[in-house]
Amino acid sequence: MFNPTPEQVRRFFCDVYQKQRQGLPMEALETIAAGWIDQHPEYHADLADADAAVARVYDGKDGRENPFLHLSMHLSISEQCSIDQPRGIRQAVELLTARRDSLLNAHHEAMECLGRMMWEAQRAGRPPDGEAYVDCVQRRATRD
């Protein structure tokens, strides 16, 4: 399993941003990442300087979220949907997308469920509960 360091993650997104700006060819995962980067122009300044991005501490104290965590969660949800793992996540995200009329908004809501699942697993010292995660996304897809 691929387990990149925070520096590698930050450099990956910064490299994708540079390739995108220069019109260079990209790998499949880079193309997906570029699409999410396009959806988040508020992160472009962070992505423009890889060395500054690697050095910066994103602890939320300045009121800003970590753009690399956020974009990584978009990639995770995209990958989960592509292979329907955990089972049912593809349909749940599709339903939420239809309900919110926006894939971006659906991902943002799914991120809340994904983050909660990971937090609960870490807190309890157990594996992530994929079923609870899918249930959370499905509940959001069926409420206003």
Coordinates of C-alpha atoms in Angstrom, one line a residue:
M1 CA 0.0 0.0 0.0
F2 CA 1.2 3.5 -0.8
N3 CA 1.8 5.6 2.3
P4 CA 3.3 9.0 1.3
T5 CA 4.8 11.4 3.8
P6 CA 3.1 14.8 4.3
E7 CA 5.9 16.3 2.2
Q8 CA 5.3 13.9 -0.7
V9 CA 1.6 14.7 -0.6
R10 CA 2.2 18.4 -0.7
R11 CA 4.8 18.1 -3.5
F12 CA 2.4 15.9 -5.5
F13 CA -0.3 18.5 -5.4
C14 CA 2.1 21.4 -6.1
D15 CA 3.6 19.4 -9.0
V16 CA 0.1 18.8 -10.4
Y17 CA -0.7 22.5 -10.2
Q18 CA 2.4 23.4 -12.0
K19 CA 1.8 20.8 -14.7
Q20 CA -1.7 22.0 -15.1
R21 CA -0.6 25.6 -15.5
Q22 CA 2.0 24.7 -18.0
G23 CA -0.3 22.4 -20.0
L24 CA 2.0 19.4 -19.4
P25 CA 0.8 15.8 -19.7
M26 CA -0.4 14.1 -16.5
E27 CA -0.9 10.6 -15.1
A28 CA -4.5 9.5 -14.4
L29 CA -4.3 10.3 -10.7
E30 CA -2.8 13.7 -11.5
T31 CA -5.7 14.5 -13.9
I32 CA -8.2 13.7 -11.1
A33 CA -6.3 15.9 -8.7
A34 CA -6.1 18.7 -11.2
G35 CA -9.9 18.6 -11.5
W36 CA -10.3 19.1 -7.7
I37 CA -7.6 21.8 -7.7
D38 CA -9.7 23.7 -10.4
Q39 CA -12.6 23.5 -8.0
H40 CA -10.6 25.2 -5.2
P41 CA -9.0 28.4 -6.5
E42 CA -8.6 29.5 -2.9
Y43 CA -5.7 26.9 -2.6
H44 CA -3.8 28.1 -5.7
A45 CA -1.5 30.4 -3.8
D46 CA -0.6 27.5 -1.5
L47 CA 0.1 25.2 -4.4
A48 CA 2.2 27.7 -6.3
D49 CA 5.2 27.4 -4.0
A50 CA 6.1 23.8 -3.1
D51 CA 8.9 24.7 -0.7
A52 CA 6.7 27.1 1.2
A53 CA 3.9 24.5 1.3
V54 CA 6.2 21.9 2.7
A55 CA 7.5 24.3 5.4
R56 CA 4.1 25.7 6.4
V57 CA 2.2 24.4 9.4
Y58 CA -1.5 24.0 8.8
D59 CA -2.8 23.7 12.3
G60 CA -6.0 25.6 11.9
K61 CA -5.0 28.4 14.3
D62 CA -5.2 30.9 11.5
G63 CA -8.7 29.8 10.6
R64 CA -7.6 28.1 7.4
E65 CA -8.0 24.4 6.7
N66 CA -5.2 22.3 5.4
P67 CA -5.5 22.4 1.6
F68 CA -3.5 19.3 1.1
L69 CA -5.7 17.3 3.5
H70 CA -8.8 18.6 1.8
L71 CA -7.6 17.7 -1.7
S72 CA -6.4 14.3 -0.4
M73 CA -9.8 13.6 0.9
H74 CA -11.3 14.5 -2.5
L75 CA -8.9 12.0 -4.1
S76 CA -9.8 9.4 -1.5
I77 CA -13.5 9.7 -2.1
S78 CA -13.0 9.7 -5.9
E79 CA -11.0 6.5 -5.6
Q80 CA -13.5 4.9 -3.2
C81 CA -16.3 5.6 -5.7
S82 CA -14.3 4.3 -8.6
I83 CA -13.9 0.9 -6.9
D84 CA -17.0 1.1 -4.7
Q85 CA -15.0 0.5 -1.6
P86 CA -16.4 0.5 1.0
R87 CA -19.3 -1.2 -0.7
G88 CA -22.1 1.2 -1.3
I89 CA -20.1 4.4 -1.3
R90 CA -20.5 4.9 -5.0
Q91 CA -24.2 4.8 -4.9
A92 CA -24.3 6.9 -1.7
V93 CA -22.2 9.7 -3.2
E94 CA -24.1 9.5 -6.5
L95 CA -27.4 10.0 -4.5
L96 CA -25.9 12.8 -2.5
T97 CA -24.6 14.4 -5.7
A98 CA -28.1 14.3 -7.2
R99 CA -29.6 15.6 -4.0
R100 CA -27.2 18.6 -3.8
D101 CA -27.0 19.0 -7.6
S102 CA -23.2 19.2 -7.2
L103 CA -20.4 16.7 -7.0
L104 CA -18.3 19.2 -5.1
N105 CA -20.9 19.7 -2.4
A106 CA -21.5 16.0 -2.2
H107 CA -17.8 15.4 -1.7
H108 CA -17.6 18.1 1.0
E109 CA -20.5 16.4 2.9
A110 CA -18.9 13.0 2.4
M111 CA -15.7 14.4 3.8
E112 CA -17.4 15.1 7.1
C113 CA -18.5 11.5 7.3
L114 CA -15.0 10.2 6.3
G115 CA -13.4 12.5 8.8
R116 CA -15.7 11.3 11.6
M117 CA -15.1 7.7 10.7
M118 CA -11.4 8.2 10.9
W119 CA -11.5 10.2 14.1
E120 CA -13.8 7.5 15.8
A121 CA -11.5 4.7 14.7
Q122 CA -8.4 6.4 16.0
R123 CA -10.1 7.4 19.2
A124 CA -11.3 3.8 19.8
G125 CA -8.1 2.2 18.5
R126 CA -10.0 0.1 16.0
P127 CA -10.2 -0.2 12.2
P128 CA -12.3 2.3 10.3
D129 CA -16.0 1.3 10.1
G130 CA -16.8 1.5 6.4
E131 CA -20.4 0.6 6.9
A132 CA -21.0 3.5 9.3
Y133 CA -19.2 5.8 6.8
V134 CA -21.5 4.7 4.0
D135 CA -24.6 5.0 6.2
C136 CA -23.6 8.6 7.2
V137 CA -23.3 9.6 3.5
Q138 CA -26.6 7.8 2.7
R139 CA -28.4 9.7 5.6
R140 CA -27.1 13.0 4.1
A141 CA -28.4 12.0 0.7
T142 CA -31.9 11.4 2.1
R143 CA -32.3 14.5 4.2
D144 CA -32.7 18.2 3.3

